[in-house]
PDB file of C-alpha atoms in Angstrom:
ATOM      1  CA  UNK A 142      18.398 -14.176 -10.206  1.00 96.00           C
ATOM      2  CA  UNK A 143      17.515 -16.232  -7.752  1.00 97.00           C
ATOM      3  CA  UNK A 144      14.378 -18.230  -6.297  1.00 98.00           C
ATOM      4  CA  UNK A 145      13.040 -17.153  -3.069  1.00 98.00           C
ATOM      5  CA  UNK A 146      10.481 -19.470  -1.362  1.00 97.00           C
ATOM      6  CA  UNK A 147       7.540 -18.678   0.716  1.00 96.00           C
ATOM      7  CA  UNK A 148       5.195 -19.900   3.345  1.00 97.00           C
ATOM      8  CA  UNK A 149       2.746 -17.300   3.919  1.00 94.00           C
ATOM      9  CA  UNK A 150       0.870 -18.426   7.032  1.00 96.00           C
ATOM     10  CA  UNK A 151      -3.090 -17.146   7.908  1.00 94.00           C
ATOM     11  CA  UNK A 152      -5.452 -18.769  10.474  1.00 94.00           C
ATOM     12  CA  UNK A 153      -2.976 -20.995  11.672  1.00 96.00           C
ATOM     13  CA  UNK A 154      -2.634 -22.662   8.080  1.00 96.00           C
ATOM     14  CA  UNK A 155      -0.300 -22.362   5.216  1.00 97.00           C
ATOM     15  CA  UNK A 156      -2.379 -20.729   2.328  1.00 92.00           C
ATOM     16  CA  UNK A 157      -1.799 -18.604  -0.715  1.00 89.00           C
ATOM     17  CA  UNK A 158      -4.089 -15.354  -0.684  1.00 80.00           C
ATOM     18  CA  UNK A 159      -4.917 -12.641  -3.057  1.00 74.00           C
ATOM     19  CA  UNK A 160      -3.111  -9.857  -1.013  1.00 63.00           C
ATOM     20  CA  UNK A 161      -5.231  -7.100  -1.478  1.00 61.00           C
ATOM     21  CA  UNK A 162      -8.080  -8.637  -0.287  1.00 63.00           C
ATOM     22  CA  UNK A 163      -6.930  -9.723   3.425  1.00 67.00           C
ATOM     23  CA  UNK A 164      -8.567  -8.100   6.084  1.00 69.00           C
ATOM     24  CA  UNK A 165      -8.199  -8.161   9.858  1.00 72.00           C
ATOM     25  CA  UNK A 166     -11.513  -7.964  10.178  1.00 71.00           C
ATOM     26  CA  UNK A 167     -12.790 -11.077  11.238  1.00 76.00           C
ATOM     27  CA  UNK A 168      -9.798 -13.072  10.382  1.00 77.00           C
ATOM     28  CA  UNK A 169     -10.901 -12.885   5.997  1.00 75.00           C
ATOM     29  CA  UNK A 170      -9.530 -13.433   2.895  1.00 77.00           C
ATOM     30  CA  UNK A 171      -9.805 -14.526  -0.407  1.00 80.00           C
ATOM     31  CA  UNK A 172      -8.192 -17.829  -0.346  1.00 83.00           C
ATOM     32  CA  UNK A 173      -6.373 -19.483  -3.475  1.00 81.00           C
ATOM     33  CA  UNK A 174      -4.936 -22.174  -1.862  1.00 90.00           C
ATOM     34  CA  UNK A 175      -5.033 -24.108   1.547  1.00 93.00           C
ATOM     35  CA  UNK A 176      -2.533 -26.562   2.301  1.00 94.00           C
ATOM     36  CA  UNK A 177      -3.269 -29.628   4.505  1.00 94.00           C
ATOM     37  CA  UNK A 178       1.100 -29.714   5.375  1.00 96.00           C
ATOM     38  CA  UNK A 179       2.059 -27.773   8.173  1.00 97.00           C
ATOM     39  CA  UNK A 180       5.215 -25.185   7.877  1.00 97.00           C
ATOM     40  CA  UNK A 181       7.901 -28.076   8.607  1.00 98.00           C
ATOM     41  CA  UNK A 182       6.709 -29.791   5.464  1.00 98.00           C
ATOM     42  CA  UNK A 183       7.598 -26.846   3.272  1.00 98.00           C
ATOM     43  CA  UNK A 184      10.267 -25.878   5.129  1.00 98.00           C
ATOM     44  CA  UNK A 185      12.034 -29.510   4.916  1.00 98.00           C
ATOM     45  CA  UNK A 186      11.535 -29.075   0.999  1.00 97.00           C
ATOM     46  CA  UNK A 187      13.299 -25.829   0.278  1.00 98.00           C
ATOM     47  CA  UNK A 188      15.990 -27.216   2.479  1.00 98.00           C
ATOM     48  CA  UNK A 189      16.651 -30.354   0.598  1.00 98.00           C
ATOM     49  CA  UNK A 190      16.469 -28.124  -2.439  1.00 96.00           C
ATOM     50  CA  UNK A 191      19.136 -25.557  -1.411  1.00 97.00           C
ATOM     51  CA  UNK A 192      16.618 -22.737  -1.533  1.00 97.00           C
ATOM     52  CA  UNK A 193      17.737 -20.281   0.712  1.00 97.00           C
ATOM     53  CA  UNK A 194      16.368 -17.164   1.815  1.00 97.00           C
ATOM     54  CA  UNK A 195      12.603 -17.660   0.945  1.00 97.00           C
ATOM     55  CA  UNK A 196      10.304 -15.862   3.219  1.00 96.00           C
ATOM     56  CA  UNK A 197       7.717 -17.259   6.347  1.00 97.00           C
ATOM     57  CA  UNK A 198       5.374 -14.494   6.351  1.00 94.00           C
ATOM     58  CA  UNK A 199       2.295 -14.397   9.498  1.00 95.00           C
ATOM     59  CA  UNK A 200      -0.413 -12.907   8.160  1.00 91.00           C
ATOM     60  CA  UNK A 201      -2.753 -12.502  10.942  1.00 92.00           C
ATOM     61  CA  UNK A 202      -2.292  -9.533  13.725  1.00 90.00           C
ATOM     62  CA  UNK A 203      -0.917 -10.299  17.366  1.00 91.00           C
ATOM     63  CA  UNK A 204      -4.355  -9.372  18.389  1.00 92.00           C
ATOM     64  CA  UNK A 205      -5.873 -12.271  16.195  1.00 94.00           C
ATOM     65  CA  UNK A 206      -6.950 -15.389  18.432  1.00 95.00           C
ATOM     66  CA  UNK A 207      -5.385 -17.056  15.415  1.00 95.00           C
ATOM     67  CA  UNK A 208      -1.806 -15.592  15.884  1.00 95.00           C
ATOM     68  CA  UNK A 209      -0.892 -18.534  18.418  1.00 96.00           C
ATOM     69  CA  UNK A 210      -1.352 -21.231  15.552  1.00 97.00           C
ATOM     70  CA  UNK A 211       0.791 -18.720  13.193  1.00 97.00           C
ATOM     71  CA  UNK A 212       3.909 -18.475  15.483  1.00 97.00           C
ATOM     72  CA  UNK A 213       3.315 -22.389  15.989  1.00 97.00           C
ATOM     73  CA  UNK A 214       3.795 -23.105  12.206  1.00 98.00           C
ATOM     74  CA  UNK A 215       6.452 -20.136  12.095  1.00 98.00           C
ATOM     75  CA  UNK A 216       8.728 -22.371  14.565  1.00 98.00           C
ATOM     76  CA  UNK A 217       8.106 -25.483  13.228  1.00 98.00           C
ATOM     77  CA  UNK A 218       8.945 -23.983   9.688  1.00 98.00           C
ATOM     78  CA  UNK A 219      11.976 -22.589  11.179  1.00 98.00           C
ATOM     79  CA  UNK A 220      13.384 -25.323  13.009  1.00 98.00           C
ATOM     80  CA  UNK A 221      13.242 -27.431  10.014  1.00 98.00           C
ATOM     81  CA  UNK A 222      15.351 -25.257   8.200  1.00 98.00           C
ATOM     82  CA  UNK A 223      17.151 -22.968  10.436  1.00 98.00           C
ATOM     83  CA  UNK A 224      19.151 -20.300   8.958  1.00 98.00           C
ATOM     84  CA  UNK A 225      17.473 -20.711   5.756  1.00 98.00           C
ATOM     85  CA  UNK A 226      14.119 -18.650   6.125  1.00 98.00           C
ATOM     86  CA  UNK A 227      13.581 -15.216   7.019  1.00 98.00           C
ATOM     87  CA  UNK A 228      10.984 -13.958   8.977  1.00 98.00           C
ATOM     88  CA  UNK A 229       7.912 -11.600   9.016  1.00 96.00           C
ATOM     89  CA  UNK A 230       4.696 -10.276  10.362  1.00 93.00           C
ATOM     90  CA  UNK A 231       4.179  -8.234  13.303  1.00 92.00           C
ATOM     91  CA  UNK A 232       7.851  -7.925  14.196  1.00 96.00           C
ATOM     92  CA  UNK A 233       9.068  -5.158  16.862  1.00 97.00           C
ATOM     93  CA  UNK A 234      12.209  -4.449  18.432  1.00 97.00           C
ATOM     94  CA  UNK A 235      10.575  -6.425  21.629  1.00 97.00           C
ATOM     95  CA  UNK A 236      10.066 -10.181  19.173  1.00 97.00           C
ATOM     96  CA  UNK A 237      13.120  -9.591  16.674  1.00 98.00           C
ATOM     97  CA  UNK A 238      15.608 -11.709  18.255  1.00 97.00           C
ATOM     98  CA  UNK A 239      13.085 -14.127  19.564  1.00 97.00           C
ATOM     99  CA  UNK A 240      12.386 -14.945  16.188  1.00 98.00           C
ATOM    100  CA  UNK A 241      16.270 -14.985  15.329  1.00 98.00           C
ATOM    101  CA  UNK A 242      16.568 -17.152  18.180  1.00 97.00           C
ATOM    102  CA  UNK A 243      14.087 -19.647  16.629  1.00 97.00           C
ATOM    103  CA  UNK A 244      16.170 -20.136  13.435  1.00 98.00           C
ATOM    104  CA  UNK A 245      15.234 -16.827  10.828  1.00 98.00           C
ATOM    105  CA  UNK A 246      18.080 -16.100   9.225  1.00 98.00           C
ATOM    106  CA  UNK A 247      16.575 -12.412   9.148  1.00 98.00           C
ATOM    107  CA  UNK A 248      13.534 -10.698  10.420  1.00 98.00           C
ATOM    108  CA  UNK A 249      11.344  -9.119   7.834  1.00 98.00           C
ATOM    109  CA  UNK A 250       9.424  -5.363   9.017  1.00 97.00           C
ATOM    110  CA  UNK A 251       6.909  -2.808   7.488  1.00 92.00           C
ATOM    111  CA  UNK A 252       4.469  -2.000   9.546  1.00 92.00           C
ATOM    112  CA  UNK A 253       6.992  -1.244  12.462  1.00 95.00           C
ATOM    113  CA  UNK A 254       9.007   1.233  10.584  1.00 96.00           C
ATOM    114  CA  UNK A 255       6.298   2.775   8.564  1.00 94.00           C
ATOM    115  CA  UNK A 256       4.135   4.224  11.648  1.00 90.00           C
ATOM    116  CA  UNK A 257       1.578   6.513  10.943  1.00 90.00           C
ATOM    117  CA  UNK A 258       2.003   7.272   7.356  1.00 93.00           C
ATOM    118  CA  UNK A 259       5.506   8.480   7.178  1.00 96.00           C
ATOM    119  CA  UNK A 260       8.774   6.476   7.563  1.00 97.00           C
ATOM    120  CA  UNK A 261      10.204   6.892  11.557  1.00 97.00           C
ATOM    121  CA  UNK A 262      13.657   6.796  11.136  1.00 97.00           C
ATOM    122  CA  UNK A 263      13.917   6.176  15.206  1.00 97.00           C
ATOM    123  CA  UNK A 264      12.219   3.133  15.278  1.00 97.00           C
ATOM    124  CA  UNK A 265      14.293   2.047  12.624  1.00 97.00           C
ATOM    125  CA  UNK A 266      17.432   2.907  14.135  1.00 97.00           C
ATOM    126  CA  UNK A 267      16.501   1.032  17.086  1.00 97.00           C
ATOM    127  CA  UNK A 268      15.233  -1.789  14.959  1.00 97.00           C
ATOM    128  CA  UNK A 269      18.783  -2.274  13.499  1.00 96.00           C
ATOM    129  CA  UNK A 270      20.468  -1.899  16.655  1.00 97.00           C
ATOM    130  CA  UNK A 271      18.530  -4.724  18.216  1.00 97.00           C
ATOM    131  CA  UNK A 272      18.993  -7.138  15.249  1.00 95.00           C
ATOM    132  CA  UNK A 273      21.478  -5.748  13.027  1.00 96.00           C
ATOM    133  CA  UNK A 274      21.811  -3.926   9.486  1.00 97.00           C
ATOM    134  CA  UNK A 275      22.945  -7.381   8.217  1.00 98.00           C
ATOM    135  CA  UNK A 276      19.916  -9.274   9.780  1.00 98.00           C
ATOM    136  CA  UNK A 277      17.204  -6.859   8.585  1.00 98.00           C
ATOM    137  CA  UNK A 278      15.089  -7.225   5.740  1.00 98.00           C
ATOM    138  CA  UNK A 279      12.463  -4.127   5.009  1.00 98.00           C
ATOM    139  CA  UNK A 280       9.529  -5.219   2.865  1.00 96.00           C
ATOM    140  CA  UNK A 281       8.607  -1.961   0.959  1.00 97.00           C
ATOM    141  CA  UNK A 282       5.388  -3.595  -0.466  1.00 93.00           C
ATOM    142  CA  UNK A 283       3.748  -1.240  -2.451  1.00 94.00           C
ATOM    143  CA  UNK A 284       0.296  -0.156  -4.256  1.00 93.00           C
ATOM    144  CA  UNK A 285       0.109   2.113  -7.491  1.00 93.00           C
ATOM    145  CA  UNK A 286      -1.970   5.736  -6.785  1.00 94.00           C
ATOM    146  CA  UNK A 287      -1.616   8.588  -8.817  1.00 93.00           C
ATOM    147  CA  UNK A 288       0.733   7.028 -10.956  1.00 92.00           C
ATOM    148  CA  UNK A 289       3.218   6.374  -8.252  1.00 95.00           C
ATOM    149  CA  UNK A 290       3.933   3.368  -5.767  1.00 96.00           C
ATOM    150  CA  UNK A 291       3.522   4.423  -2.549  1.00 97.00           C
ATOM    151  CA  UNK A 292       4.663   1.517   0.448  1.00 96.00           C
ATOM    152  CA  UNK A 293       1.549   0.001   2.477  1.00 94.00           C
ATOM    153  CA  UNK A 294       1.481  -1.241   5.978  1.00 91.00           C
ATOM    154  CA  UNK A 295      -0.716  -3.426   8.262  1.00 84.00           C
ATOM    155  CA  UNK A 296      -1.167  -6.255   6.091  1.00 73.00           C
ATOM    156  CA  UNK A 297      -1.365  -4.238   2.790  1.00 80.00           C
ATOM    157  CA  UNK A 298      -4.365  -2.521   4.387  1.00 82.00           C
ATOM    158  CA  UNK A 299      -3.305   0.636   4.377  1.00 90.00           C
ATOM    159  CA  UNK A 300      -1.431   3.212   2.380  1.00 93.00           C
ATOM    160  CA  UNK A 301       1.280   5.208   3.510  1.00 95.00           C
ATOM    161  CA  UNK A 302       2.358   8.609   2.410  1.00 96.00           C
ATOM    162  CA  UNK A 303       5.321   7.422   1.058  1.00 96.00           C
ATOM    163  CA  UNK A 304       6.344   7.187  -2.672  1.00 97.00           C
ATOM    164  CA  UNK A 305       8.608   4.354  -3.296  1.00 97.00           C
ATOM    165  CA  UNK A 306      11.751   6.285  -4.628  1.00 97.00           C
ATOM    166  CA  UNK A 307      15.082   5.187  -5.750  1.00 97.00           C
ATOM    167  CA  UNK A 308      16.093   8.397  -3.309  1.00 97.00           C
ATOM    168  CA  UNK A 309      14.115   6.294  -0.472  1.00 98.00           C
ATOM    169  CA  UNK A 310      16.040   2.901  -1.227  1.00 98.00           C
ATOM    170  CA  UNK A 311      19.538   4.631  -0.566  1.00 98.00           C
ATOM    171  CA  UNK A 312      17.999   5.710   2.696  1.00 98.00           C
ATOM    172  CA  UNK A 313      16.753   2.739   3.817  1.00 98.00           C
ATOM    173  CA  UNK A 314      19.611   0.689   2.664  1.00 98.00           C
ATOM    174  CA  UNK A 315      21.810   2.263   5.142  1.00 97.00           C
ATOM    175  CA  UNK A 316      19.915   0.403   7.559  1.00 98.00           C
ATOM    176  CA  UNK A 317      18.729  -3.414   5.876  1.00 98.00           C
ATOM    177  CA  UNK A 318      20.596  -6.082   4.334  1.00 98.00           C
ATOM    178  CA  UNK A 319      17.696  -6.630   1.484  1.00 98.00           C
ATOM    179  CA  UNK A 320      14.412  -5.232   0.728  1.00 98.00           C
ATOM    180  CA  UNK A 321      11.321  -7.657  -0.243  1.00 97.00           C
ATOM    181  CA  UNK A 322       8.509  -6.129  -2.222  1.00 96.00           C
ATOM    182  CA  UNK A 323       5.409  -7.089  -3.278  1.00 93.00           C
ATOM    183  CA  UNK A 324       3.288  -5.389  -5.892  1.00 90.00           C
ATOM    184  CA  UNK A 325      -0.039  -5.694  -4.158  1.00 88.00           C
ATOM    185  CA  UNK A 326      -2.320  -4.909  -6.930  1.00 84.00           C
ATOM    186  CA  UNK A 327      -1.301  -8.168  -8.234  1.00 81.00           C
ATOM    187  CA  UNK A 328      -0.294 -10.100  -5.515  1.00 77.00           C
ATOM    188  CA  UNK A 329      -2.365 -13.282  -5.981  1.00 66.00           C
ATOM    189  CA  UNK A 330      -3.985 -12.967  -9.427  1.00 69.00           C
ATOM    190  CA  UNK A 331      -1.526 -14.538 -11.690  1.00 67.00           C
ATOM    191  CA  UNK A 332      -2.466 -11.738 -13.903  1.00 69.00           C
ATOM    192  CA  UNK A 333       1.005 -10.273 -15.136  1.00 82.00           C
ATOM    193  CA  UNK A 334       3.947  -8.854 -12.994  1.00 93.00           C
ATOM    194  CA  UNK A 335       4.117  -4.961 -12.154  1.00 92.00           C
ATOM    195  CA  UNK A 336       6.325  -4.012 -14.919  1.00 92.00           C
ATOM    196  CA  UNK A 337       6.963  -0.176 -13.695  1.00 93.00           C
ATOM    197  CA  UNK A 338       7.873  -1.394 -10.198  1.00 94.00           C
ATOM    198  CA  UNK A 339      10.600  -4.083 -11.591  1.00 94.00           C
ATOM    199  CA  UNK A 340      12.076  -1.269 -13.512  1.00 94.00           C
ATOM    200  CA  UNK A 341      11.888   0.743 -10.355  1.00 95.00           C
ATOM    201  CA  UNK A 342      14.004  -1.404  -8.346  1.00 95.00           C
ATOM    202  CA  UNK A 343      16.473  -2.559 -11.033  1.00 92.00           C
ATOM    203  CA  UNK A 344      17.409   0.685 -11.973  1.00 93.00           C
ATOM    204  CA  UNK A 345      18.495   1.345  -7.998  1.00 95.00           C
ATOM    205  CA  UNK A 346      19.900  -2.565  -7.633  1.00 89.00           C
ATOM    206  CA  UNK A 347      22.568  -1.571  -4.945  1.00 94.00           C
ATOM    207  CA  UNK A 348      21.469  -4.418  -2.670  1.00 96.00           C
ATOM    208  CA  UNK A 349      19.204  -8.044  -2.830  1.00 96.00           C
ATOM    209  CA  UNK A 350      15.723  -6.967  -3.738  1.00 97.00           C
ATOM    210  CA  UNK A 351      12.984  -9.684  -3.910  1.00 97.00           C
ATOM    211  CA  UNK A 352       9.945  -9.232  -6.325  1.00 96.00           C
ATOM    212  CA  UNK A 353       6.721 -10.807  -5.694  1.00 93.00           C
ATOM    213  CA  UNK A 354       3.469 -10.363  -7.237  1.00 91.00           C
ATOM    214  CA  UNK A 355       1.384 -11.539 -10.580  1.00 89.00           C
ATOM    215  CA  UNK A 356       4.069 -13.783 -12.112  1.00 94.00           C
ATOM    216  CA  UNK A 357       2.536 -17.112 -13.722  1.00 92.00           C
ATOM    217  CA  UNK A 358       4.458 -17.841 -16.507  1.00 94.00           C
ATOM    218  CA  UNK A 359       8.015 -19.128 -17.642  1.00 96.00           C
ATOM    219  CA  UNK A 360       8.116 -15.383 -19.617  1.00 95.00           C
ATOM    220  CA  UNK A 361       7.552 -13.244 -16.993  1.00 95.00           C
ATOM    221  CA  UNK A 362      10.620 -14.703 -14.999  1.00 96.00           C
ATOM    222  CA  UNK A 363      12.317 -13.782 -18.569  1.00 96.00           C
ATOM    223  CA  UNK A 364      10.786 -10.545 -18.425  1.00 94.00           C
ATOM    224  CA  UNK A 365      11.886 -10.041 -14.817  1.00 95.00           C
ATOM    225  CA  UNK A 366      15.536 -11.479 -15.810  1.00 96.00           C
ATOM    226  CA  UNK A 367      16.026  -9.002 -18.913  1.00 95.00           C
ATOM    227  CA  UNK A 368      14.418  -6.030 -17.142  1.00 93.00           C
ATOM    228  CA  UNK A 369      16.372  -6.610 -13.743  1.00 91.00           C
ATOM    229  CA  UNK A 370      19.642  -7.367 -15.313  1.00 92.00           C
ATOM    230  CA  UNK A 371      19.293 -11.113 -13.487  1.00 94.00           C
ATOM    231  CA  UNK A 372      19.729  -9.418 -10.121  1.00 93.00           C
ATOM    232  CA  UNK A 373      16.710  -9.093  -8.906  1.00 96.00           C
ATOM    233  CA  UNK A 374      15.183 -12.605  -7.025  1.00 97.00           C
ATOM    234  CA  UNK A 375      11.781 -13.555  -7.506  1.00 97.00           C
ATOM    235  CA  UNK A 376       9.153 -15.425  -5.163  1.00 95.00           C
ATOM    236  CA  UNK A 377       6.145 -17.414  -6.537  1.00 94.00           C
ATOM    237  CA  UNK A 378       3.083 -18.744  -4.512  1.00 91.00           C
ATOM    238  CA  UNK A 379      -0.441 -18.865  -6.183  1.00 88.00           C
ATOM    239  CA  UNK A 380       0.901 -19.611 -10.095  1.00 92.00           C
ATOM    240  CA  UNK A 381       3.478 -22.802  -8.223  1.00 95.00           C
ATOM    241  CA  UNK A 382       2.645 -26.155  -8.714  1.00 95.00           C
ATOM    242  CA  UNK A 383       3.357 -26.762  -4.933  1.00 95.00           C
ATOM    243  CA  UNK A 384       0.183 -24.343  -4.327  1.00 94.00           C
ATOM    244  CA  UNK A 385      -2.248 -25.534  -6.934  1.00 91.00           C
ATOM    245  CA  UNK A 386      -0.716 -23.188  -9.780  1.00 92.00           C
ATOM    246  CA  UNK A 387       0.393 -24.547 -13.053  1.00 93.00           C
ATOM    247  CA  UNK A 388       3.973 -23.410 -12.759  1.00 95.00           C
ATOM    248  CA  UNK A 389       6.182 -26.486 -12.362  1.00 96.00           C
ATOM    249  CA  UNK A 390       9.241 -26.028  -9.434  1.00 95.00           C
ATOM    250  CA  UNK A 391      11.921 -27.475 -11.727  1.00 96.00           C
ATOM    251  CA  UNK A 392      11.207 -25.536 -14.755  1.00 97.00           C
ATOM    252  CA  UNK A 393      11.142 -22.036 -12.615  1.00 97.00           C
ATOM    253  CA  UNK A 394      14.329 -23.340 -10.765  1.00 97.00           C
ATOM    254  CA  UNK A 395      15.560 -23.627 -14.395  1.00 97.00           C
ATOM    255  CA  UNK A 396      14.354 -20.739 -15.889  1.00 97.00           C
ATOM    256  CA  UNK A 397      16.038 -18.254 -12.717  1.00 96.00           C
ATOM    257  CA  UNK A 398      19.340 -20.452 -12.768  1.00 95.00           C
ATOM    258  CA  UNK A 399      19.757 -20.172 -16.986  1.00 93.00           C
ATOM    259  CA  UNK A 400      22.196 -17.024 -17.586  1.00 87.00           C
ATOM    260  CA  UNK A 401      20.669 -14.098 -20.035  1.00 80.00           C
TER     261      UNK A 401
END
């Protein structure tokens, strides 16, 4: 298991949000945390920390008059620690290496791929040919309904169509070097981690997957470690110490570096 940092970026800031609450609408959400450092700050620290392959995510649209001050604190985030953050929000074949070219070790894509309800297997395709299988991460983010998790786009606005399957991560996985997924239901409210979708994606476990969502203490990592066999990572934002939360850096460092 390992730890996977984040800077999730909205209104030109770094914040933590409860996920299913953001809305494009008038730039809104529910706000946990604000930070008064910019992305370098953070960046600089998981650097000096050897934390690689944490996630800068930019949370508002392109449309947004805010999305200028989110690709400002992407850059600065990922010139202070190039080749050590991935990228996401809004990317297209037409901003993919752009981004790359700015120091993400990988670019990071829902919304793109999962057009209009259904997975388009031709935008993926072209997707990885721009970029590359092996600089492609696919966040299959995910919301529980009718028992199942089906993937949701546009900011976790909307639902897809699609069931996250284990038949629908050998798919993808032809075409991605990791998948990131966040149970959304959760995301944010240091309430508990989504139990069914850890299972989910350690009983597949045929390449990185990164869990995010509800985790606020020392025992859910445990949880997460038993249930995931210690492969699958973990991110933290809202519960961290480094965003208000009462989780402490060095113990969770700790606690994902201590063998089962």
């Amino acid at each position: 298991m390992q730890f996977r940092p984040c800077i999730d970026i909205h209104n030109g800031q770094v914040k933590q949000i409860v996920g299913g609450a953001l809305s494009d609408e008038g730039d809104r959400a529910q706000e946990n945390f604000v930070s008064l450092r910019d992305g370098a700050y953070y960046a600089s620290l998981y650097r000096d920390l050897g934390l690689k392959g944490g996630h800068v995510i930019l949370l508002n649209p392109h449309t947004s008059p805010y999305y200028p001050a989110d690709l400002h604190q992407a850059k600065l985030a990922l010139s202070a620690f190039p080749g050590g953050l991935q990228l996401g929000g809004g990317v297209t074949p037409d901003n993919a290496m752009e981004f790359l070219d700015w120091g993400a070790s990988h670019v990071i894509v829902t919304s793109y791929v999962f057009s209009g309800g259904e997975v388009n297997w031709e935008r993926l395709k072209k997707l990885e040919q721009v970029c590359s299988k092996h600089r492609l991460v696919l966040d299959v983010s995910c919301r529980k309904r009718d028992g199942e998790y089906y993937i949701v786009t546009d900011r976790w606005q909307k639902f897809t169509q699609v069931p996250l399957t284990p038949a629908l991560l050998d798919r993808l996985s032809a075409y991605c070097d990791e998948f990131l997924v966040h149970g959304v239901d959760v995301e944010g409210k240091q309430s508990g981690v989504e139990l069914g979708l850890v299972k989910l994606l350690s009983s597949w476990g045929k390449i990185p997957c990164t869990y995010a969502g509800g985790i606020h203490s020392l025992e859910d990592i445990r949880q997460i470690k038993r249930l995931g066999d210690d492969r699958i990572h973990i991110t933290i934002g809202s519960a961290l110490d480094l965003f208000g939360g009462p989780l402490k850096q060095n113990q969770v460092l700790e606690c994902c570096r201590t063998p089962l």
